[in-house]
Amino acid sequence: GQDRRRGRRRRERRPPELPDVGGELMQLLELATRYPDIIPPVSEIALKVGREDLSARLLRVGLQSERPSVEFYVSAAHLARKESDPNRVVELVHEALETFAPDNDETPDLTEELDHRFLELVRLGFAAMLFDLGGVEEGGAFGSRVAQALPRYAQIFMEDPQFHVLRAQAMWFV
């Protein structure tokens, strides 16, 4: 509308834009793997700043049952790599490969939403082996164990090209 006293148009007031806090929330997501008590309040903060995607990831990290989720393993592995602990990354990959094995009677279903995150975890293990543990010579045991475990996942990931790339990488060590 017009401001009759000044003869100018009033500017509409817009709410101030929130700064992007995605990076900080990702750091908190990683820390949530070590300190699960922070998951609910950090998830609420993510929702309040409009980051529903991060809120959902935080809730998936939470230990909804006695077994951690795929998201937990991925976030914990990212944190371990940032903290220069490649052995922990490798340990988390091996643990996840056993935990989510399709022939394990207690295995939870891998939803389509988490399939790519599981493969990302395996890829992260290879990165830790190649770049942080000293290369192929040092990581032979990791590659062999992954080569033995991945065929169990073939039915789940048969259509995913990343699965076949990871399987080829692992077969190098056999």
CSV table of C-alpha atoms in Angstrom, one decimal:
chain,number,residue,atom,x,y,z
A,1,GLY,CA,0.0,0.0,0.0
A,2,GLN,CA,0.9,3.7,-0.1
A,3,ASP,CA,2.1,5.6,2.8
A,4,ARG,CA,0.2,8.8,2.4
A,5,ARG,CA,2.4,10.9,4.6
A,6,ARG,CA,5.6,10.3,2.6
A,7,GLY,CA,4.1,9.4,-0.8
A,8,ARG,CA,6.2,6.2,-1.0
A,9,ARG,CA,5.3,2.6,-1.0
A,10,ARG,CA,5.9,0.7,2.1
A,11,ARG,CA,8.3,-2.2,1.9
A,12,GLU,CA,6.8,-5.5,3.0
A,13,ARG,CA,8.6,-6.9,5.9
A,14,ARG,CA,10.1,-10.3,5.3
A,15,PRO,CA,11.2,-12.6,8.1
A,16,PRO,CA,15.0,-12.6,8.4
A,17,GLU,CA,16.6,-15.5,6.5
A,18,LEU,CA,18.2,-18.1,8.7
A,19,PRO,CA,21.8,-18.9,8.0
A,20,ASP,CA,22.6,-22.3,6.6
A,21,VAL,CA,23.6,-24.5,9.5
A,22,GLY,CA,23.7,-27.7,7.5
A,23,GLY,CA,27.4,-28.2,8.1
A,24,GLU,CA,27.1,-27.7,11.9
A,25,LEU,CA,24.1,-30.1,11.9
A,26,MET,CA,26.2,-32.7,10.0
A,27,GLN,CA,28.9,-32.4,12.7
A,28,LEU,CA,26.3,-33.0,15.4
A,29,LEU,CA,24.9,-36.0,13.4
A,30,GLU,CA,28.3,-37.5,13.5
A,31,LEU,CA,28.7,-36.8,17.2
A,32,ALA,CA,25.3,-38.4,17.9
A,33,THR,CA,26.9,-41.8,17.0
A,34,ARG,CA,29.0,-41.3,20.1
A,35,TYR,CA,26.5,-39.5,22.3
A,36,PRO,CA,23.0,-40.8,21.5
A,37,ASP,CA,21.5,-38.6,24.2
A,38,ILE,CA,21.9,-35.5,21.9
A,39,ILE,CA,19.8,-37.0,19.1
A,40,PRO,CA,16.3,-35.8,20.1
A,41,PRO,CA,17.2,-32.1,20.8
A,42,VAL,CA,19.4,-31.9,17.7
A,43,SER,CA,16.6,-33.4,15.6
A,44,GLU,CA,14.3,-30.8,16.9
A,45,ILE,CA,16.7,-28.0,16.0
A,46,ALA,CA,17.1,-29.4,12.5
A,47,LEU,CA,13.3,-29.3,12.1
A,48,LYS,CA,13.0,-25.8,13.4
A,49,VAL,CA,15.6,-24.5,10.9
A,50,GLY,CA,13.8,-26.3,8.0
A,51,ARG,CA,16.1,-29.2,7.6
A,52,GLU,CA,13.7,-32.1,7.7
A,53,ASP,CA,16.1,-34.3,5.8
A,54,LEU,CA,18.8,-34.0,8.6
A,55,SER,CA,16.2,-34.5,11.3
A,56,ALA,CA,15.1,-37.8,9.7
A,57,ARG,CA,18.7,-38.9,9.4
A,58,LEU,CA,19.3,-38.1,13.0
A,59,LEU,CA,16.3,-40.2,14.0
A,60,ARG,CA,17.6,-43.1,11.9
A,61,VAL,CA,20.9,-42.9,13.6
A,62,GLY,CA,19.1,-43.4,16.9
A,63,LEU,CA,19.1,-46.8,18.3
A,64,GLN,CA,15.5,-47.7,17.7
A,65,SER,CA,16.3,-51.3,18.6
A,66,GLU,CA,19.2,-53.1,20.1
A,67,ARG,CA,21.0,-52.9,16.7
A,68,PRO,CA,22.3,-49.7,15.2
A,69,SER,CA,20.9,-48.5,11.9
A,70,VAL,CA,22.9,-48.2,8.6
A,71,GLU,CA,22.9,-44.5,9.1
A,72,PHE,CA,24.6,-45.0,12.5
A,73,TYR,CA,27.4,-46.9,10.8
A,74,VAL,CA,27.8,-44.4,8.0
A,75,SER,CA,27.9,-41.4,10.4
A,76,ALA,CA,30.3,-43.2,12.8
A,77,ALA,CA,32.6,-44.1,10.0
A,78,HIS,CA,32.7,-40.5,8.7
A,79,LEU,CA,33.5,-39.3,12.2
A,80,ALA,CA,36.2,-41.9,12.6
A,81,ARG,CA,37.8,-40.9,9.4
A,82,LYS,CA,37.7,-37.2,10.4
A,83,GLU,CA,39.4,-38.2,13.6
A,84,SER,CA,42.1,-40.0,11.7
A,85,ASP,CA,41.1,-43.4,12.9
A,86,PRO,CA,41.0,-45.5,9.8
A,87,ASN,CA,41.1,-48.8,11.8
A,88,ARG,CA,37.8,-47.8,13.3
A,89,VAL,CA,36.3,-47.1,9.8
A,90,VAL,CA,37.4,-50.6,8.7
A,91,GLU,CA,36.0,-52.1,11.9
A,92,LEU,CA,32.6,-50.4,11.4
A,93,VAL,CA,32.4,-51.7,7.8
A,94,HIS,CA,33.1,-55.2,8.8
A,95,GLU,CA,30.5,-55.0,11.7
A,96,ALA,CA,27.9,-53.6,9.3
A,97,LEU,CA,28.6,-56.3,6.7
A,98,GLU,CA,27.8,-58.9,9.3
A,99,THR,CA,24.9,-57.1,11.0
A,100,PHE,CA,23.0,-56.5,7.8
A,101,ALA,CA,23.9,-59.8,6.0
A,102,PRO,CA,20.8,-61.1,4.2
A,103,ASP,CA,21.4,-64.6,5.4
A,104,ASN,CA,21.5,-63.5,9.0
A,105,ASP,CA,18.2,-64.5,10.6
A,106,GLU,CA,18.1,-61.3,12.7
A,107,THR,CA,18.8,-59.0,9.8
A,108,PRO,CA,16.5,-56.0,9.5
A,109,ASP,CA,15.3,-55.1,6.0
A,110,LEU,CA,17.3,-52.6,4.1
A,111,THR,CA,14.9,-50.1,2.8
A,112,GLU,CA,15.5,-48.6,-0.6
A,113,GLU,CA,16.2,-45.3,1.2
A,114,LEU,CA,19.2,-46.8,3.0
A,115,ASP,CA,20.6,-49.0,0.2
A,116,HIS,CA,22.9,-46.3,-1.2
A,117,ARG,CA,24.0,-45.4,2.4
A,118,PHE,CA,25.1,-49.0,3.0
A,119,LEU,CA,27.2,-49.0,-0.2
A,120,GLU,CA,28.6,-45.6,0.7
A,121,LEU,CA,29.8,-47.2,3.9
A,122,VAL,CA,31.7,-49.9,2.0
A,123,ARG,CA,33.2,-47.3,-0.3
A,124,LEU,CA,34.3,-45.3,2.7
A,125,GLY,CA,36.1,-48.4,4.0
A,126,PHE,CA,38.0,-48.7,0.8
A,127,ALA,CA,38.9,-45.0,0.9
A,128,ALA,CA,40.2,-45.5,4.5
A,129,MET,CA,42.2,-48.5,3.4
A,130,LEU,CA,43.7,-46.9,0.3
A,131,PHE,CA,44.4,-43.4,1.6
A,132,ASP,CA,44.7,-43.7,5.4
A,133,LEU,CA,46.1,-47.1,6.1
A,134,GLY,CA,48.9,-47.1,3.5
A,135,GLY,CA,47.4,-48.5,0.4
A,136,VAL,CA,46.7,-51.9,-1.1
A,137,GLU,CA,49.5,-53.7,0.7
A,138,GLU,CA,48.2,-52.7,4.2
A,139,GLY,CA,44.5,-53.3,3.4
A,140,GLY,CA,44.6,-56.8,1.9
A,141,ALA,CA,42.8,-58.3,4.8
A,142,PHE,CA,40.0,-55.7,4.5
A,143,GLY,CA,39.6,-56.3,0.8
A,144,SER,CA,39.5,-60.1,1.2
A,145,ARG,CA,36.8,-59.9,4.0
A,146,VAL,CA,34.7,-57.5,1.8
A,147,ALA,CA,35.1,-59.9,-1.2
A,148,GLN,CA,33.7,-62.7,0.9
A,149,ALA,CA,30.8,-60.7,2.3
A,150,LEU,CA,29.5,-58.8,-0.7
A,151,PRO,CA,28.1,-61.8,-2.7
A,152,ARG,CA,25.6,-62.2,0.1
A,153,TYR,CA,24.2,-58.8,-0.9
A,154,ALA,CA,23.9,-59.5,-4.6
A,155,GLN,CA,20.1,-60.0,-4.7
A,156,ILE,CA,19.5,-56.7,-2.9
A,157,PHE,CA,21.9,-54.6,-5.0
A,158,MET,CA,21.9,-56.5,-8.3
A,159,GLU,CA,20.6,-53.4,-10.2
A,160,ASP,CA,23.0,-50.9,-8.5
A,161,PRO,CA,26.2,-50.2,-10.6
A,162,GLN,CA,28.0,-49.0,-7.4
A,163,PHE,CA,27.6,-52.5,-5.9
A,164,HIS,CA,29.3,-54.0,-8.9
A,165,VAL,CA,32.2,-51.5,-8.8
A,166,LEU,CA,32.7,-52.3,-5.1
A,167,ARG,CA,32.6,-56.0,-5.7
A,168,ALA,CA,35.2,-55.7,-8.5
A,169,GLN,CA,37.4,-53.7,-6.1
A,170,ALA,CA,37.1,-56.4,-3.5
A,171,MET,CA,37.8,-59.2,-5.9
A,172,TRP,CA,41.2,-57.6,-6.5
A,173,PHE,CA,42.3,-58.9,-3.1
A,174,VAL,CA,41.2,-62.5,-3.6
